[in-house]
Amino acid sequence: MITNDEIRAVAKLMKIEIDDYEEHAEKIRKMIEYFDHLDSVALSDTFQRGITVTIDSLRDDVVENTGAGADLGLKFGGGEHMHSPKLR
Amino acid sequence: MKARIGLEIHCQLTTLKTKLFCGCRADYRKMDPNTNVCPTCLGLPGSLPRLNGAAVKTALLIAIALGCKSPDVLSFFRKNYFYPDLPKNYQITQLDIYGPACVGHDGQIKVDDRDVRISRIQLEEDPGRIVYSGASEKNLETLVDYNRAGAPLVEIVTEPDMESPRDVRIFLNLMHDMLENIGASDASLEGAIRADANVSLEGNNKVEIKNVSSFHDLEKAVGYEIMRQTNNIENEIEIDKETRQWDEKRRITVSARSKESDTDYRYFLEHDVPWIEIGNACDMLRKDMPESIATRRQRYTAEYGISDQVAEILSSQQYFARIFESARTDENSRELANIITTDLMGLLETRQKQADSKLGSAELGRLVGAMMDKRITRTSAKSALQSMVRDGRSFDDIVRESGLGTVDDESKITELVGSVIDSEPGLVNQALASPKAVHYIMGLVMKKSSGRADPEMVRKAIESYLDSKRNDAPDQ
Amino acid sequence: MSTDLGITLAEYVRGVASGEISCEEYVVATLDRIEKHDAKLHAYVSVDADAVEAAKGVDAAVRAGRDVGALAGAPFGIKDNICMAGTRTTCCSWMLEDYVSPYDATVVDRLSGSGGIVVGKTNMDEFAMGLTTEFAAFGPSLNPWNTECVPGGSSGGSAVAVSALECIASLGSDTGGSVRNPASFCGIVGYKPTYGRLSRYGLVSYANSIEQVGIMARSVEDVGIVMNAISGEDKMDDTTRRDVRSGADHTPDHIADIDGGVEGMAVGLDVDSFDESTDVGSAVRRAADAFEAAGATVTDVHIDHGPSSVASYYVLTAAEAGSNLARYDNLRYGYDMPQEGYEYNAYISRARSRLGPEVTRRMILGGFVPSAGHAGKYYLKALKMRDALSAQVDGVFADGNLACILSPTVPVLPFKFGEKIDDPVELFRMDSNTVLANLTGRPSISVPFAMSSGLPIGVQLTGSLDSDAQLLRIANTIHASSESKGAPQL
């Protein structure tokens, strides 16, 4: 069972501020409880690999610079730094 | 108490043209902020990573050079954490926690007489760069430039097999030379290689040292840390398992007091990057692998009879080793090696100067030949070399035009010696009393001849002059 | 208004080519219909009035005898999590309320390249998390067959638009049934291809290891026409590359054999996926009968739809979503929120409180299930469960030499708004038949087959990896014997 403190800790980790805490906590608990169904299956030790390709089929090392001069819809322009809120 | 030191080395693959996952330039230096960016390296919604095949090959090359094993199939993982320099708020990297998946693991490299084990080598993306700007410490603005974000990076992790700051220095120098030798990185570029260390004293907690800007400082930081931990243990103060930062100004390590230990990176598979089958790529790379520095050095001493010290310097720098090999003959090996390591390396100490050099290896061979035949002195050779590097003129032209040929006419040299001594008559008595003054006279004569006088003949001429004076002097 | 908007894409393309249909008239009529009905149905979140100009160009090209592409100016709706240069891509989240993408998704690029015209961006559950559109930040879409009912989701807007004749076909995205579920609820065809067959470049990631762009249309042939136009390898998406182990061609012809029938094929009836005493269950049984009548053999098969596969689906999607949505920190792009007075962590946490309730919960689950202390119990188990499921389904297919398996798309009829939204586990169960294809990468299609109480029932066919063209051929056969015809009366 996931405790309220755990939910708060994970929310902090994920940078999520929660207003209506109680409602969320109850639903989250229900969902995680449902995930416990995974315990009922016997599983192998390994998992399979996904789509597999050769090195030579990968992108060639050729400059494209698709962003140069383009309007990328950012809060800052090319040639400018991005402002970040202070760390710590 | 024995110290155990491990290193984490981050090395940018600066010889590549593009970033690890997009077509933006790998060389982000000297650009206006945020001009070397695209939807992928900015992590815009819907963008996907496109793996650079050449980066995989270069990383494998490093793995081979460090004697690592590589798995049959590579995969990538996400390291999840929030930071302003990380556009997606996760970093695509590699991990071995679910079995070998990184470009290399379990390698070993000889450092002096010690074996340093390599735990793993992983290919990953560099974050962007944070800069702080402002009038005062209190009012610093946090600014981010993403030009570097996504630059191809290899992390090399060692086991804690080093014991002293000296070991660290030797290991890092070795890495630096190796990475250049195999063409993986131009390690001299600013920020191309960064290293963190971990230090522990037998049976005590491990301390990580981060944020060290140069190899030199890392060596100092490790030394400081060993001293600090030794003191703590002597005073029965427990050593915390922590991350410490190097304070450049105070030359000490300070506790980072970051919450890094609380961070849970939630590593999991990066499915946007397919799994990569290595196939016979390693065999192919091994075939084309440049000769290792150690092998080359051995060959230079064993086959060419070059001294161990000169061979070490020459073999570790591929640029000069190449010049050496192409200008070398069975006769000139030692003389050629000497002039490259003493004179040419001084003239071409930066990458830029090397790139701009107009010196042809055949011309260099001619110059060395003339030196060996005593047609030109060492000093003249040096000045000719300068001109050959700068203007690309042929050796013969230079000798002809500037009269750099050796002065070996006995009467001319006697005349030179006579005129120098005449100008400072006090020298004779000094020279009769001390050999140092003989050297001084020799220097003046060489200078007067613009370095062209044959030094051996000059020495003889001075001595015969002094002998005549000795004979003149009354017995005392 | 004389324009018949209810025709299929195939009919439309033939009509434009022969000069019987004017593209401009068709597009104008479509925009008029959107104008008239969409305030209520809310299939679209943005509409592009410039579509008419593009349509005029198509008519001019036809008159000049120039090629107008395989899609000949047909009007499409595009789910709002698929990027289009210069238009808003909001994912129906307040977080991206004003976000304008600087580039076209590959599927959009190819759609336009084949002459398709995008008339608007369609409504969806926020970041595609949901199956009713009740989690859409700007309000839900309504089911055109009964506006008190949900249209399904998360690609609800794309389904409603096709069903209500507000476009001829649409693109959605399918992470766990998000194309097939609303297609079933709205009485249209909804198709998720084999993983890797459609480029995801420009599809805003939710659970990237299993999701695909999907196609929604009024006929199976229409799906094939669109597939031919937009599928295949894309250098912008490494997961569209051919697997070295299978080497399957990602660009076969999806319509050449579409009328080939099912004679001699084996269809597996997924008997544990439905209850024959329900309307949905009996419709599936009748679909099985129709297959037999068309010359296929139908055999009962058993596949694990238990809670463990749905749990596996939700664990994997939560973990991936937690990571994929981390980039929405409002620093580089996003909405106006001044930084003054905030430290970094506080700023991001505050900015992200714009995420809606379901996304918020998934973020927390996504932080929890792959975390160091819990990955073994949740994330790794889910990965392995996915493998076990793949192996099991491979076995079933091999054992019966099956061409596909048949099940209901959704176990129930479209339900009323508010009916299930408060019970997350009840909503999980709605996905029990659809998640299989996502977890195993297989192609899957929902075909409208029956009606009950004025609401559509879709049946789902799931094929083997890379059997997409054959799956469309089978689906086309069963669609021909569908009891459900025509569009809803608005």
PDB file of N, CA, C and O in Angstrom, chain A residues 10-44:
ATOM      1  N   VAL A  10       6.788  11.270  -4.369  1.00  0.00           N
ATOM      2  CA  VAL A  10       6.827  11.050  -5.818  1.00  0.00           C
ATOM      3  C   VAL A  10       6.354  12.303  -6.551  1.00  0.00           C
ATOM      4  O   VAL A  10       6.929  12.692  -7.570  1.00  0.00           O
ATOM      5  N   ALA A  11       5.338  12.948  -6.035  1.00  0.00           N
ATOM      6  CA  ALA A  11       4.835  14.172  -6.666  1.00  0.00           C
ATOM      7  C   ALA A  11       5.945  15.219  -6.720  1.00  0.00           C
ATOM      8  O   ALA A  11       6.122  15.913  -7.720  1.00  0.00           O
ATOM      9  N   LYS A  12       6.733  15.277  -5.654  1.00  0.00           N
ATOM     10  CA  LYS A  12       7.840  16.229  -5.612  1.00  0.00           C
ATOM     11  C   LYS A  12       8.903  15.856  -6.644  1.00  0.00           C
ATOM     12  O   LYS A  12       9.408  16.709  -7.380  1.00  0.00           O
ATOM     13  N   LEU A  13       9.200  14.580  -6.713  1.00  0.00           N
ATOM     14  CA  LEU A  13      10.180  14.078  -7.690  1.00  0.00           C
ATOM     15  C   LEU A  13       9.759  14.431  -9.116  1.00  0.00           C
ATOM     16  O   LEU A  13      10.577  14.784  -9.959  1.00  0.00           O
ATOM     17  N   MET A  14       8.446  14.326  -9.383  1.00  0.00           N
ATOM     18  CA  MET A  14       7.928  14.555 -10.733  1.00  0.00           C
ATOM     19  C   MET A  14       7.583  16.021 -10.960  1.00  0.00           C
ATOM     20  O   MET A  14       7.062  16.371 -12.003  1.00  0.00           O
ATOM     21  N   LYS A  15       7.862  16.857  -9.965  1.00  0.00           N
ATOM     22  CA  LYS A  15       7.576  18.302 -10.051  1.00  0.00           C
ATOM     23  C   LYS A  15       6.102  18.539 -10.395  1.00  0.00           C
ATOM     24  O   LYS A  15       5.756  19.182 -11.378  1.00  0.00           O
ATOM     25  N   ILE A  16       5.271  17.942  -9.561  1.00  0.00           N
ATOM     26  CA  ILE A  16       3.827  18.097  -9.722  1.00  0.00           C
ATOM     27  C   ILE A  16       3.274  18.680  -8.428  1.00  0.00           C
ATOM     28  O   ILE A  16       3.454  18.105  -7.358  1.00  0.00           O
ATOM     29  N   GLU A  17       2.623  19.831  -8.546  1.00  0.00           N
ATOM     30  CA  GLU A  17       2.007  20.443  -7.386  1.00  0.00           C
ATOM     31  C   GLU A  17       0.551  20.007  -7.366  1.00  0.00           C
ATOM     32  O   GLU A  17      -0.134  20.117  -8.370  1.00  0.00           O
ATOM     33  N   ILE A  18       0.093  19.465  -6.260  1.00  0.00           N
ATOM     34  CA  ILE A  18      -1.275  18.946  -6.214  1.00  0.00           C
ATOM     35  C   ILE A  18      -2.159  19.824  -5.335  1.00  0.00           C
ATOM     36  O   ILE A  18      -1.810  20.113  -4.190  1.00  0.00           O
ATOM     37  N   ASP A  19      -3.284  20.227  -5.904  1.00  0.00           N
ATOM     38  CA  ASP A  19      -4.221  21.030  -5.120  1.00  0.00           C
ATOM     39  C   ASP A  19      -5.202  20.132  -4.358  1.00  0.00           C
ATOM     40  O   ASP A  19      -5.228  20.121  -3.137  1.00  0.00           O
ATOM     41  N   ASP A  20      -5.992  19.351  -5.105  1.00  0.00           N
ATOM     42  CA  ASP A  20      -6.974  18.479  -4.435  1.00  0.00           C
ATOM     43  C   ASP A  20      -6.341  17.120  -4.128  1.00  0.00           C
ATOM     44  O   ASP A  20      -6.581  16.130  -4.802  1.00  0.00           O
ATOM     45  N   TYR A  21      -5.542  17.118  -3.088  1.00  0.00           N
ATOM     46  CA  TYR A  21      -4.694  15.986  -2.774  1.00  0.00           C
ATOM     47  C   TYR A  21      -5.480  14.713  -2.494  1.00  0.00           C
ATOM     48  O   TYR A  21      -5.171  13.642  -3.023  1.00  0.00           O
ATOM     49  N   GLU A  22      -6.518  14.809  -1.655  1.00  0.00           N
ATOM     50  CA  GLU A  22      -7.221  13.613  -1.186  1.00  0.00           C
ATOM     51  C   GLU A  22      -7.822  12.799  -2.339  1.00  0.00           C
ATOM     52  O   GLU A  22      -7.697  11.590  -2.389  1.00  0.00           O
ATOM     53  N   GLU A  23      -8.433  13.528  -3.280  1.00  0.00           N
ATOM     54  CA  GLU A  23      -9.095  12.841  -4.383  1.00  0.00           C
ATOM     55  C   GLU A  23      -8.071  12.075  -5.228  1.00  0.00           C
ATOM     56  O   GLU A  23      -8.275  10.924  -5.588  1.00  0.00           O
ATOM     57  N   HIS A  24      -6.965  12.736  -5.494  1.00  0.00           N
ATOM     58  CA  HIS A  24      -5.905  12.090  -6.269  1.00  0.00           C
ATOM     59  C   HIS A  24      -5.365  10.870  -5.546  1.00  0.00           C
ATOM     60  O   HIS A  24      -5.203   9.803  -6.127  1.00  0.00           O
ATOM     61  N   ALA A  25      -5.073  11.032  -4.263  1.00  0.00           N
ATOM     62  CA  ALA A  25      -4.438   9.965  -3.492  1.00  0.00           C
ATOM     63  C   ALA A  25      -5.280   8.698  -3.533  1.00  0.00           C
ATOM     64  O   ALA A  25      -4.763   7.595  -3.719  1.00  0.00           O
ATOM     65  N   GLU A  26      -6.571   8.863  -3.407  1.00  0.00           N
ATOM     66  CA  GLU A  26      -7.440   7.682  -3.372  1.00  0.00           C
ATOM     67  C   GLU A  26      -7.415   6.948  -4.709  1.00  0.00           C
ATOM     68  O   GLU A  26      -7.304   5.721  -4.777  1.00  0.00           O
ATOM     69  N   LYS A  27      -7.505   7.721  -5.800  1.00  0.00           N
ATOM     70  CA  LYS A  27      -7.487   7.098  -7.129  1.00  0.00           C
ATOM     71  C   LYS A  27      -6.124   6.445  -7.420  1.00  0.00           C
ATOM     72  O   LYS A  27      -6.065   5.359  -7.984  1.00  0.00           O
ATOM     73  N   ILE A  28      -5.090   7.118  -7.041  1.00  0.00           N
ATOM     74  CA  ILE A  28      -3.751   6.571  -7.270  1.00  0.00           C
ATOM     75  C   ILE A  28      -3.587   5.255  -6.521  1.00  0.00           C
ATOM     76  O   ILE A  28      -3.054   4.274  -7.045  1.00  0.00           O
ATOM     77  N   ARG A  29      -4.071   5.233  -5.305  1.00  0.00           N
ATOM     78  CA  ARG A  29      -3.977   4.008  -4.502  1.00  0.00           C
ATOM     79  C   ARG A  29      -4.708   2.862  -5.206  1.00  0.00           C
ATOM     80  O   ARG A  29      -4.221   1.745  -5.278  1.00  0.00           O
ATOM     81  N   LYS A  30      -5.902   3.176  -5.722  1.00  0.00           N
ATOM     82  CA  LYS A  30      -6.694   2.154  -6.418  1.00  0.00           C
ATOM     83  C   LYS A  30      -5.938   1.621  -7.633  1.00  0.00           C
ATOM     84  O   LYS A  30      -5.938   0.429  -7.921  1.00  0.00           O
ATOM     85  N   MET A  31      -5.329   2.533  -8.363  1.00  0.00           N
ATOM     86  CA  MET A  31      -4.601   2.136  -9.566  1.00  0.00           C
ATOM     87  C   MET A  31      -3.418   1.229  -9.204  1.00  0.00           C
ATOM     88  O   MET A  31      -3.189   0.202  -9.829  1.00  0.00           O
ATOM     89  N   ILE A  32      -2.671   1.630  -8.208  1.00  0.00           N
ATOM     90  CA  ILE A  32      -1.493   0.837  -7.837  1.00  0.00           C
ATOM     91  C   ILE A  32      -1.910  -0.526  -7.297  1.00  0.00           C
ATOM     92  O   ILE A  32      -1.261  -1.544  -7.557  1.00  0.00           O
ATOM     93  N   GLU A  33      -3.022  -0.533  -6.580  1.00  0.00           N
ATOM     94  CA  GLU A  33      -3.556  -1.802  -6.100  1.00  0.00           C
ATOM     95  C   GLU A  33      -3.839  -2.727  -7.291  1.00  0.00           C
ATOM     96  O   GLU A  33      -3.564  -3.916  -7.259  1.00  0.00           O
ATOM     97  N   TYR A  34      -4.392  -2.138  -8.340  1.00  0.00           N
ATOM     98  CA  TYR A  34      -4.694  -2.918  -9.543  1.00  0.00           C
ATOM     99  C   TYR A  34      -3.409  -3.477 -10.155  1.00  0.00           C
ATOM    100  O   TYR A  34      -3.383  -4.596 -10.659  1.00  0.00           O
ATOM    101  N   PHE A  35      -2.337  -2.700 -10.091  1.00  0.00           N
ATOM    102  CA  PHE A  35      -1.055  -3.144 -10.644  1.00  0.00           C
ATOM    103  C   PHE A  35      -0.532  -4.392  -9.933  1.00  0.00           C
ATOM    104  O   PHE A  35       0.298  -5.114 -10.470  1.00  0.00           O
ATOM    105  N   ASP A  36      -1.004  -4.613  -8.704  1.00  0.00           N
ATOM    106  CA  ASP A  36      -0.544  -5.800  -7.976  1.00  0.00           C
ATOM    107  C   ASP A  36      -0.947  -7.096  -8.673  1.00  0.00           C
ATOM    108  O   ASP A  36      -0.421  -8.157  -8.349  1.00  0.00           O
ATOM    109  N   HIS A  37      -1.869  -6.989  -9.641  1.00  0.00           N
ATOM    110  CA  HIS A  37      -2.215  -8.189 -10.421  1.00  0.00           C
ATOM    111  C   HIS A  37      -0.986  -8.769 -11.106  1.00  0.00           C
ATOM    112  O   HIS A  37      -0.958  -9.942 -11.442  1.00  0.00           O
ATOM    113  N   LEU A  38       0.014  -7.934 -11.343  1.00  0.00           N
ATOM    114  CA  LEU A  38       1.237  -8.420 -11.985  1.00  0.00           C
ATOM    115  C   LEU A  38       1.930  -9.471 -11.121  1.00  0.00           C
ATOM    116  O   LEU A  38       2.684 -10.300 -11.628  1.00  0.00           O
ATOM    117  N   ASP A  39       1.667  -9.418  -9.819  1.00  0.00           N
ATOM    118  CA  ASP A  39       2.314 -10.390  -8.925  1.00  0.00           C
ATOM    119  C   ASP A  39       1.855 -11.811  -9.191  1.00  0.00           C
ATOM    120  O   ASP A  39       2.544 -12.764  -8.857  1.00  0.00           O
ATOM    121  N   SER A  40       0.673 -11.947  -9.787  1.00  0.00           N
ATOM    122  CA  SER A  40       0.081 -13.279  -9.902  1.00  0.00           C
ATOM    123  C   SER A  40       0.666 -14.085 -11.058  1.00  0.00           C
ATOM    124  O   SER A  40       0.374 -15.245 -11.202  1.00  0.00           O
ATOM    125  N   VAL A  41       1.501 -13.460 -11.899  1.00  0.00           N
ATOM    126  CA  VAL A  41       2.013 -14.218 -13.036  1.00  0.00           C
ATOM    127  C   VAL A  41       3.475 -14.619 -12.832  1.00  0.00           C
ATOM    128  O   VAL A  41       4.269 -13.850 -12.302  1.00  0.00           O
ATOM    129  N   ALA A  42       3.760 -15.819 -13.261  1.00  0.00           N
ATOM    130  CA  ALA A  42       5.143 -16.288 -13.213  1.00  0.00           C
ATOM    131  C   ALA A  42       5.836 -15.821 -14.482  1.00  0.00           C
ATOM    132  O   ALA A  42       5.320 -16.002 -15.574  1.00  0.00           O
ATOM    133  N   LEU A  43       6.978 -15.200 -14.333  1.00  0.00           N
ATOM    134  CA  LEU A  43       7.636 -14.626 -15.504  1.00  0.00           C
ATOM    135  C   LEU A  43       9.087 -15.056 -15.594  1.00  0.00           C
ATOM    136  O   LEU A  43       9.717 -15.396 -14.599  1.00  0.00           O
ATOM    137  N   SER A  44       9.616 -14.998 -16.792  1.00  0.00           N
ATOM    138  CA  SER A  44      11.012 -15.381 -17.017  1.00  0.00           C
ATOM    139  C   SER A  44      11.932 -14.292 -16.458  1.00  0.00           C
ATOM    140  O   SER A  44      11.496 -13.236 -16.038  1.00  0.00           O
TER     141      SER A  44
END
